[in-house]
Coordinates of N, CA and C and ligand atoms in Angstrom, one line a residue:
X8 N -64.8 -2.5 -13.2 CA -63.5 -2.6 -13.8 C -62.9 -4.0 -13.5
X9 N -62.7 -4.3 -14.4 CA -62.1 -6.1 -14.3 C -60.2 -5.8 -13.9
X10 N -59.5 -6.4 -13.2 CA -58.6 -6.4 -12.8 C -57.9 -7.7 -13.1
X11 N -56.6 -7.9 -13.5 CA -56.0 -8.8 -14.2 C -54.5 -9.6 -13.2
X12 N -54.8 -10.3 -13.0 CA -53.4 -10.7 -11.8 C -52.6 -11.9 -11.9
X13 N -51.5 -12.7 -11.7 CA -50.8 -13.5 -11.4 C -51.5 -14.0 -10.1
X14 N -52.1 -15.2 -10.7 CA -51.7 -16.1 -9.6 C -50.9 -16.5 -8.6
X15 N -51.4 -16.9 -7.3 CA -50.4 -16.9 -6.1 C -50.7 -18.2 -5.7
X16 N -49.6 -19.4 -4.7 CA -50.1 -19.9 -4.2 C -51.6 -19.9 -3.3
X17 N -51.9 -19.0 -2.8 CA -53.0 -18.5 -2.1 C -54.5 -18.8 -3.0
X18 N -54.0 -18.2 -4.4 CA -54.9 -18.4 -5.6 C -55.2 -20.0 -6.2
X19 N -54.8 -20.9 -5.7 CA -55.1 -22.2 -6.6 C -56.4 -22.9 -5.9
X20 N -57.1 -22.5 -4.7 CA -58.2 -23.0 -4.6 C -59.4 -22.3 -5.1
X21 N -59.1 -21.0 -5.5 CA -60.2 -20.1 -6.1 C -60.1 -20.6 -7.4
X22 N -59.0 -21.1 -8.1 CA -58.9 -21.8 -9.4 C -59.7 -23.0 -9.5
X23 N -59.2 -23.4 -9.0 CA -60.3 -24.9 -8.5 C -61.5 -25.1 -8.4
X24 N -62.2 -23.9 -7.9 CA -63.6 -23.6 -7.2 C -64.3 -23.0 -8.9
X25 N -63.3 -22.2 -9.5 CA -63.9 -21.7 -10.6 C -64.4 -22.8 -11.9
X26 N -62.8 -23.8 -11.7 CA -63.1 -24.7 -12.7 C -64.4 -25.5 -12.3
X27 N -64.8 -26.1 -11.4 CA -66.0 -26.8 -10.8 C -66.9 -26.3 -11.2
X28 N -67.2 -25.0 -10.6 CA -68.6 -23.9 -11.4 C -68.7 -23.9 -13.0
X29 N -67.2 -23.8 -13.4 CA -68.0 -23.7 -15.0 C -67.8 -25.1 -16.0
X30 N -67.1 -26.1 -15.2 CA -66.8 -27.3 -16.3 C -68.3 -27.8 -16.5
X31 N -69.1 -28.3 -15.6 CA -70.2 -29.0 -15.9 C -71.1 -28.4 -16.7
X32 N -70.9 -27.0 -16.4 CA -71.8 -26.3 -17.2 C -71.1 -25.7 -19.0
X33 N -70.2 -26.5 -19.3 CA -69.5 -26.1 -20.5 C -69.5 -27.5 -21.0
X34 N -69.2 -28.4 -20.0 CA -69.3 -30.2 -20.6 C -70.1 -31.0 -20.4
X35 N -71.2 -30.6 -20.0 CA -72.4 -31.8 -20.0 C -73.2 -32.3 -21.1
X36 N -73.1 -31.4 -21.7 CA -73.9 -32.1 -23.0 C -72.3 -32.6 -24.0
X37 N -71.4 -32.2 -23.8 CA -70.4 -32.8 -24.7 C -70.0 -33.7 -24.1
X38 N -69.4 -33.6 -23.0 CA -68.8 -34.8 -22.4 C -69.8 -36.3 -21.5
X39 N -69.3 -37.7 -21.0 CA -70.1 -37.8 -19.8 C -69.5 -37.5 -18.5
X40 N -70.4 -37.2 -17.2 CA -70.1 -36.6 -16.1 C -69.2 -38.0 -15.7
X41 N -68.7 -39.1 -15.9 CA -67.4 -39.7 -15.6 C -66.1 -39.0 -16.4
X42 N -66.5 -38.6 -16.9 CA -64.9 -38.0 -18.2 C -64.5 -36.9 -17.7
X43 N -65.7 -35.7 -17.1 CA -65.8 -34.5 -16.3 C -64.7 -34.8 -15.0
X44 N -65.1 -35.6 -14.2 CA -64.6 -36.3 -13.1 C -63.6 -36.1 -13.3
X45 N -63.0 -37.0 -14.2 CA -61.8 -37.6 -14.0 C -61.1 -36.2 -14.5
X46 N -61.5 -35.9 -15.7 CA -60.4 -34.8 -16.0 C -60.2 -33.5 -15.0
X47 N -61.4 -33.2 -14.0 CA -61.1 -32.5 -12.9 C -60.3 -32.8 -12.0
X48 N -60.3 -34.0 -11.5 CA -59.2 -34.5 -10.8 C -57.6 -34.5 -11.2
X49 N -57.7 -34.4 -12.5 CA -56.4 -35.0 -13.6 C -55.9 -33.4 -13.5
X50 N -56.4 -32.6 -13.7 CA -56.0 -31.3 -13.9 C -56.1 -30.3 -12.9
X51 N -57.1 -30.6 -12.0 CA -57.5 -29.3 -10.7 C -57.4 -29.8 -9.5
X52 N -56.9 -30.8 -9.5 CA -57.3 -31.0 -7.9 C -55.7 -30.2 -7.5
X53 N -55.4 -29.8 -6.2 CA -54.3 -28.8 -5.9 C -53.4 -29.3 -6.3
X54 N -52.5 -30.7 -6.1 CA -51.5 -30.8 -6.4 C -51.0 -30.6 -7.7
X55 N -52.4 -30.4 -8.2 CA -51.9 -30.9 -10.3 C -52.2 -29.3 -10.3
X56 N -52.6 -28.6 -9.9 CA -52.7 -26.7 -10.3 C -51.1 -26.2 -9.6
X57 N -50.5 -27.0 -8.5 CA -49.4 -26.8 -8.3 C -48.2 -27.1 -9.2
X58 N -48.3 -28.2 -9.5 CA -47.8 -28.7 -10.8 C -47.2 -28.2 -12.0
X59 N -48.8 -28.0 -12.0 CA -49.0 -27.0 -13.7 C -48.0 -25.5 -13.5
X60 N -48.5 -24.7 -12.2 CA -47.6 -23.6 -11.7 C -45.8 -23.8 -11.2
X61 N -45.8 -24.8 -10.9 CA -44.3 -25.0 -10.0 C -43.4 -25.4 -10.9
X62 N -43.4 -27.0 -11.5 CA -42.7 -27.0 -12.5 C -42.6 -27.1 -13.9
X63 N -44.3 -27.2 -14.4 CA -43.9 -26.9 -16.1 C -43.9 -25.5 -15.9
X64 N -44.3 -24.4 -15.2 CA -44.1 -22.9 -15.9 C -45.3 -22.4 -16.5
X65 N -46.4 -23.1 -16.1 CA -47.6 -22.6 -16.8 C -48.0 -21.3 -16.3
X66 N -48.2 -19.7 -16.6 CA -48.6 -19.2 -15.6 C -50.2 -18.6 -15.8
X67 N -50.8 -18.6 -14.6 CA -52.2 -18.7 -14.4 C -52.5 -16.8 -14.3
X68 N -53.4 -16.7 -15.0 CA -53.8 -15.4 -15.1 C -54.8 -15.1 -14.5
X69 N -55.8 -14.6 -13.5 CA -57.3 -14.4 -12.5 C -57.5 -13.0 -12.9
X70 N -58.8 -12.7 -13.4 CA -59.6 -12.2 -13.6 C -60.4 -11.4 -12.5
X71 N -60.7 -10.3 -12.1 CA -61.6 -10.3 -10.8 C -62.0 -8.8 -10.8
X72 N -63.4 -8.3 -10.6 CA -64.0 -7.2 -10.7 C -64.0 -6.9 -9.1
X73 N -64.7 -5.7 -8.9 CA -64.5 -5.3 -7.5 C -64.8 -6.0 -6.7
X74 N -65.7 -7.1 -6.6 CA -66.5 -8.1 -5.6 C -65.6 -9.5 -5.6
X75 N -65.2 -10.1 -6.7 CA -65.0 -11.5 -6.8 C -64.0 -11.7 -8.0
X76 N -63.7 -13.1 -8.4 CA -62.9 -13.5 -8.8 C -63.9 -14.0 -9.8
X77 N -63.8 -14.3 -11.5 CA -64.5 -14.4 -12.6 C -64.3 -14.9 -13.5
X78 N -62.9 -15.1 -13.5 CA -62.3 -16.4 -14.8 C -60.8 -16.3 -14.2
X79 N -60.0 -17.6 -15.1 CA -58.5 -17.5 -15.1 C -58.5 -17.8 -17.1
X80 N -57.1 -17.8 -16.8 CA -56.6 -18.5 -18.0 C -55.1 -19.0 -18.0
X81 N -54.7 -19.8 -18.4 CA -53.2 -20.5 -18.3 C -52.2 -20.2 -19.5
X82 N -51.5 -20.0 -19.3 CA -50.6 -19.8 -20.6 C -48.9 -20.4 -20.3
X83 N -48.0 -20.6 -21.2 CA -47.2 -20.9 -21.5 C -45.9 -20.3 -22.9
X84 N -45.4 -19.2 -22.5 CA -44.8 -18.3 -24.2 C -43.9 -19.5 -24.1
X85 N -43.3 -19.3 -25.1 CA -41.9 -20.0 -26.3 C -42.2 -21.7 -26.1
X86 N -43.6 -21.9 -26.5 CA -44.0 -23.3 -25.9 C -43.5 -24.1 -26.9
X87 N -42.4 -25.3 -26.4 CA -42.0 -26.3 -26.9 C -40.7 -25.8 -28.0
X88 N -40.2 -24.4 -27.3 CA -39.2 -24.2 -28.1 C -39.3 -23.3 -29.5
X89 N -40.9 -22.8 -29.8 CA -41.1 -22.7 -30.8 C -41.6 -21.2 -30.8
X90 N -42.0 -20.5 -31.5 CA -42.6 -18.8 -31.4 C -43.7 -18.8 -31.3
X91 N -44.2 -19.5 -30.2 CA -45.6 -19.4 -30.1 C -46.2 -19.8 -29.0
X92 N -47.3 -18.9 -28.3 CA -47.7 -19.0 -26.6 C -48.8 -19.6 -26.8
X93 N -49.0 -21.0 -25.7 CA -49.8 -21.7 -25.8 C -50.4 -21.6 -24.7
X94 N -51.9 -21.4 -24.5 CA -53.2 -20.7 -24.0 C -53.5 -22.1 -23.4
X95 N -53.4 -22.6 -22.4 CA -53.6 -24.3 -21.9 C -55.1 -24.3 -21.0
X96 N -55.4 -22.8 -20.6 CA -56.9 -22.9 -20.5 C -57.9 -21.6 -20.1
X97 N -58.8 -21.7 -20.6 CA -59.3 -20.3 -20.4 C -61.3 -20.4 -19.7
X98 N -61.1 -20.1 -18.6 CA -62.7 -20.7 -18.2 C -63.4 -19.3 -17.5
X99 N -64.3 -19.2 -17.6 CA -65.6 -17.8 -17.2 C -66.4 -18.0 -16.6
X100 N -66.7 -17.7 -15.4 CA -67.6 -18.2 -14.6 C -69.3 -17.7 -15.6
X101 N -70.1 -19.2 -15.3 CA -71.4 -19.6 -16.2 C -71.7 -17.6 -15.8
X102 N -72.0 -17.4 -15.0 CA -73.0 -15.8 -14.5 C -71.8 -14.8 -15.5
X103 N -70.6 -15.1 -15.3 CA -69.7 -13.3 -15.7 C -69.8 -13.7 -17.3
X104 N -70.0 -14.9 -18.0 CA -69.9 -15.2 -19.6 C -70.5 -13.8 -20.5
X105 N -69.9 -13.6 -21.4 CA -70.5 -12.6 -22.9 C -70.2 -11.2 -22.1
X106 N -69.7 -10.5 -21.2 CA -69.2 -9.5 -20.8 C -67.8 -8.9 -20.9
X107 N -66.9 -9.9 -22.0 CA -66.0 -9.3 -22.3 C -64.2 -9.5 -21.4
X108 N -65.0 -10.6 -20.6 CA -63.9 -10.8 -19.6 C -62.6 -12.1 -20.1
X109 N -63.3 -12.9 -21.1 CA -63.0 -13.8 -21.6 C -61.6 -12.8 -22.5
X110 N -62.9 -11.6 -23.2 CA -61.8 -11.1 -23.9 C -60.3 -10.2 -23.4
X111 N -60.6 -9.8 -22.4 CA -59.5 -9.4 -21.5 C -58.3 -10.0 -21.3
X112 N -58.7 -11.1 -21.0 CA -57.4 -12.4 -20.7 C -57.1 -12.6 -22.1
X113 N -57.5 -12.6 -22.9 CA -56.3 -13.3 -24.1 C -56.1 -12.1 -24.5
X114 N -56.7 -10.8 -24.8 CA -55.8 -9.5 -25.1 C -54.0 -9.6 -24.2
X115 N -54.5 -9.7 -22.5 CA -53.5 -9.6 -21.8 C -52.2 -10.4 -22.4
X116 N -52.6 -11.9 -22.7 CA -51.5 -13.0 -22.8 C -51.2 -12.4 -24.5
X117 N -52.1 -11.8 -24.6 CA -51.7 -11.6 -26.5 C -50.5 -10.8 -26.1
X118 N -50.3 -9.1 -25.4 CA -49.8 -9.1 -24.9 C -48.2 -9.3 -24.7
X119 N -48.2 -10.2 -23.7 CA -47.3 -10.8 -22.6 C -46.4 -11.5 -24.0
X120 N -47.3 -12.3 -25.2 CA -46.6 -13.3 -26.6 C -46.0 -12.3 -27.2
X121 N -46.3 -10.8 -27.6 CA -45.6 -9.8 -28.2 C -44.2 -9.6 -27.6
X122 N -44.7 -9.3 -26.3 CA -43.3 -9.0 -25.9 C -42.7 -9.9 -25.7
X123 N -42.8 -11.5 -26.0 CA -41.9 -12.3 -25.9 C -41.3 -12.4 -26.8
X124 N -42.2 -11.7 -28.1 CA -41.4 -11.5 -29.5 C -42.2 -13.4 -29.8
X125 N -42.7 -14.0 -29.5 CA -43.7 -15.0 -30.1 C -44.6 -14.3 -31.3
X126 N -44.7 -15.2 -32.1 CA -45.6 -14.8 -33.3 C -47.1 -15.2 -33.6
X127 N -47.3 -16.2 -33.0 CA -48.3 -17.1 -32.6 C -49.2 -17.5 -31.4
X128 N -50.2 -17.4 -31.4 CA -51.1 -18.0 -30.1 C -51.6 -19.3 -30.6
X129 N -51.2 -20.1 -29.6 CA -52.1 -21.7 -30.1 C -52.9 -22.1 -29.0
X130 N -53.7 -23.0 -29.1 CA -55.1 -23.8 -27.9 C -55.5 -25.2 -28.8
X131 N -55.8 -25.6 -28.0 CA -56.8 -26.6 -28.0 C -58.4 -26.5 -27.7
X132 N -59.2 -27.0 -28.3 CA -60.5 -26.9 -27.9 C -61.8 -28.0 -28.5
X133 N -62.4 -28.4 -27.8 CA -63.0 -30.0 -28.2 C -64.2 -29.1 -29.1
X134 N -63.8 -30.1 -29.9 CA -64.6 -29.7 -31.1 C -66.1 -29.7 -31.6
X135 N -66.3 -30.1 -30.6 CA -68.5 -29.3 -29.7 C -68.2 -28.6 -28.8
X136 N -66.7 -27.8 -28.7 CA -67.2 -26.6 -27.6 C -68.1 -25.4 -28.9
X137 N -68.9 -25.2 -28.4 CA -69.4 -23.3 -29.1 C -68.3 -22.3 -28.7
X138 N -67.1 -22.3 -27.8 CA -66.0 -21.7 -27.2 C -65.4 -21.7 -28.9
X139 N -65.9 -22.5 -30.0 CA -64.4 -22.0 -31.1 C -65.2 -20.7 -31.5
X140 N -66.2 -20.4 -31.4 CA -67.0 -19.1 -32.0 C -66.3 -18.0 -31.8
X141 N -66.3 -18.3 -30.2 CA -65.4 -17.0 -29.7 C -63.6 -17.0 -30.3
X142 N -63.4 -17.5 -30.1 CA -61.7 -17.8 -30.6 C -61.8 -17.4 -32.4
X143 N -63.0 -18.0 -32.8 CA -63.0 -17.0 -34.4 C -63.0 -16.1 -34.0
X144 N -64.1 -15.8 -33.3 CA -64.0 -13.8 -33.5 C -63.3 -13.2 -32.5
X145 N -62.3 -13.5 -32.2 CA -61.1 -12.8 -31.9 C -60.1 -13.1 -32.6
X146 N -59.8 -14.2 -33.9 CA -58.6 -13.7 -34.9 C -58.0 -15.2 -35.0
X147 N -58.9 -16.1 -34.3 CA -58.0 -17.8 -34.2 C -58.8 -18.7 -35.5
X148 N -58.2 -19.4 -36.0 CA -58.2 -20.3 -37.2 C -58.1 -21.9 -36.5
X149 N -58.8 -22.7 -37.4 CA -58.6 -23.8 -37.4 C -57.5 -24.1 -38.1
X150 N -56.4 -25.0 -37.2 CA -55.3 -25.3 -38.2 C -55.3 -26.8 -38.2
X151 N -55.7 -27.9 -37.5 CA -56.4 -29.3 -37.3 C -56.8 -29.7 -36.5
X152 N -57.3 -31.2 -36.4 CA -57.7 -32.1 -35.7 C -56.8 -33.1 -34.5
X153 N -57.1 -33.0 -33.3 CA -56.2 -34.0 -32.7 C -56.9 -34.7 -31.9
X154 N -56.6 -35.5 -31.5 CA -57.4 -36.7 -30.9 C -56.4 -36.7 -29.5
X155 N -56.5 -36.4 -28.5 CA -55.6 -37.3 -27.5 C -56.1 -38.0 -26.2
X156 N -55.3 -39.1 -26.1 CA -56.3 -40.1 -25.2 C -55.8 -39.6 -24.2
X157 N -56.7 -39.9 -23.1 CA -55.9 -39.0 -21.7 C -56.1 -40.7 -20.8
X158 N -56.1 -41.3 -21.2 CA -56.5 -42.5 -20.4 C -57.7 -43.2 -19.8
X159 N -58.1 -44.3 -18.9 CA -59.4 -44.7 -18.7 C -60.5 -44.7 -19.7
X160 N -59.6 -45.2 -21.1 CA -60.7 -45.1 -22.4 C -61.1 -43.6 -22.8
X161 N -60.7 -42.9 -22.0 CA -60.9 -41.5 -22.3 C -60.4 -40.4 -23.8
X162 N -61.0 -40.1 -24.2 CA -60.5 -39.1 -25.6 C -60.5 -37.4 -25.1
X163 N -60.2 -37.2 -25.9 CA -59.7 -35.4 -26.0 C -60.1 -35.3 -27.6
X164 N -61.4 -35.2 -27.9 CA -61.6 -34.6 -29.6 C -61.5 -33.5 -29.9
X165 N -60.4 -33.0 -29.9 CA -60.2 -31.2 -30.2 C -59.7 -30.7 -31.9
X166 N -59.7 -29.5 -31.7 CA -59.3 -28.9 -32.6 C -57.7 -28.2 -32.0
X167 N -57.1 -27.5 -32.9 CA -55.7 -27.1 -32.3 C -56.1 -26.0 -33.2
X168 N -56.3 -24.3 -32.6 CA -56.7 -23.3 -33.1 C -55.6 -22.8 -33.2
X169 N -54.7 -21.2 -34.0 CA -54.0 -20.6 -34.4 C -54.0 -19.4 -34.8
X170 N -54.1 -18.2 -34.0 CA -53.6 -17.0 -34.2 C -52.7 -16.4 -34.5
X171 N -52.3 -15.0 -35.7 CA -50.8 -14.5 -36.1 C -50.8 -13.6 -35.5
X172 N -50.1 -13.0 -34.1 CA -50.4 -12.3 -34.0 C -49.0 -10.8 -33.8
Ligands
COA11 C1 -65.2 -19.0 -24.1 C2 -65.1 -18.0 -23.0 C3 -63.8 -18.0 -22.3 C4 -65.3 -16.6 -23.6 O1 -65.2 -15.6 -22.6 P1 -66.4 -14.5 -22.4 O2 -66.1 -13.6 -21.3 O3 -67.7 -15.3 -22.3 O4 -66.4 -13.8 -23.9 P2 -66.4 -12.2 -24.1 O5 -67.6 -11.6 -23.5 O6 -65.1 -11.7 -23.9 O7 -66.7 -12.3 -25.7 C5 -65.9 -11.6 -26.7 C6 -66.6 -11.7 -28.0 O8 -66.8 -13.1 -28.4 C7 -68.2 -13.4 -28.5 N1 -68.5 -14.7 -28.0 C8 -68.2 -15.1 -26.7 N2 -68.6 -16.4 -26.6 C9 -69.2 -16.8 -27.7 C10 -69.8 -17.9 -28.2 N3 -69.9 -19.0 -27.4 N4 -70.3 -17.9 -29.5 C11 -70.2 -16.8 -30.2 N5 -69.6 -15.7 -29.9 C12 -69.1 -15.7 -28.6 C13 -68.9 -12.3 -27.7 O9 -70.2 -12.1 -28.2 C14 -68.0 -11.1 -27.9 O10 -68.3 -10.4 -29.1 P3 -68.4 -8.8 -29.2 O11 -66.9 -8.4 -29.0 O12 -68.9 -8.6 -30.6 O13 -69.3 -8.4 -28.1 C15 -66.2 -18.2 -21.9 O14 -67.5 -18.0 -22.5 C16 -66.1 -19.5 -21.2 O15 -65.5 -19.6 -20.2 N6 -66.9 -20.5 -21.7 C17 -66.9 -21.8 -21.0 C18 -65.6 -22.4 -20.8 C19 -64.9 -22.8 -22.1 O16 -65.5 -23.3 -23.0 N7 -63.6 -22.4 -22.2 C20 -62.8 -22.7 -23.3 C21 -62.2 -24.1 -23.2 S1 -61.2 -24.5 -24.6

């Protein structure tokens, strides 16, 4: 039975440890292992998962069956003022993938966007992940293209997905 929780301070190094285990193995053939780097550091190292938690309001969802912890996901409702909860990241550990756990977490935040009375689920996702497959077949659309530089010559070639939900 998969179990669904708020993150706690206590939780941001299990966050951390998860993103490590599954980024290389979701961006190595897309990204190079300097872009990997940097954007781990940029996003995971504790201060920035404190950050993300303390003052933008992101809240971090964990995943965990009887034994261990198995994915998170990040979210954000009434993002930017608008009727729609923005999904800021969703990762599976490489071993728990295609078991339904991925789908769990966005059911939940689907969820959490209802009752915020949000209309909308939105993400980002680099547009050689195989991750939009999944996001199709749970009910998300391509709505465009965005580019954003994150610095050190660095790009973000995503897509910006869109669910009604
Ligand atoms: C994308 C991800 C979150 C999906 O979570 P998951 O637990 O593996 O997916 P689930 O088992 O819940 O799959 C739900 C459905 O989507 C399908 N699916 C999942 N990943 C898929 C893929 N890459 N291609 C095609 N279909 C996929 C499953 O087959 C399943 O279909 P079913 O309901 O008919 O059985 C997970 O695979 C992951 O963490 N990937 C690596 C990290 C990543 O890319 N994150 C997204 C960054 S934007």
């Amino acid at each position: 039975m998969i179990k669904i929780s708020v993150a706690e301070p206590k939780d941001y190094l299990t966050i951390q440890q998860i993103a490590h285990q599954t980024w290389y193995a979701t961006f190595g053939k897309i990204l190079s292992e300097e872009q990997i780097d940097y954007m781990l550091g940029m996003m995971y190292s504790l201060k920035a998962i404190e950050e993300q938690i303390e003052q933008k309001g992101h809240i971090f969802l964990l995943a965990k069956d009887e034994e261990s912890y198995l994915g998170y996901a990040s979210y954000e409702t009434s993002y930017q003022e608008r009727e729609t909860t923005k999904i800021h990241k969703i990762y599976v550990l490489p071993t728990a993938q295609g078991k339904g756990v991925g789908k769990i977490l966005m059911d939940s935040i689907e969820k959490i966007a209802k009752e915020k009375g949000n209309k909308t689920l939105s993400l980002n996702v680099n547009r050689y992940n195989p991750a939009i497959n999944f996001y199709e077949k749970i009910g998300f659309k391509i709505l465009k293209e965005e580019d954003i530089d994150i610095g050190k010559g660095f790009l973000m070639q995503d897509f910006i997905m869109e669910k009604n939900i």
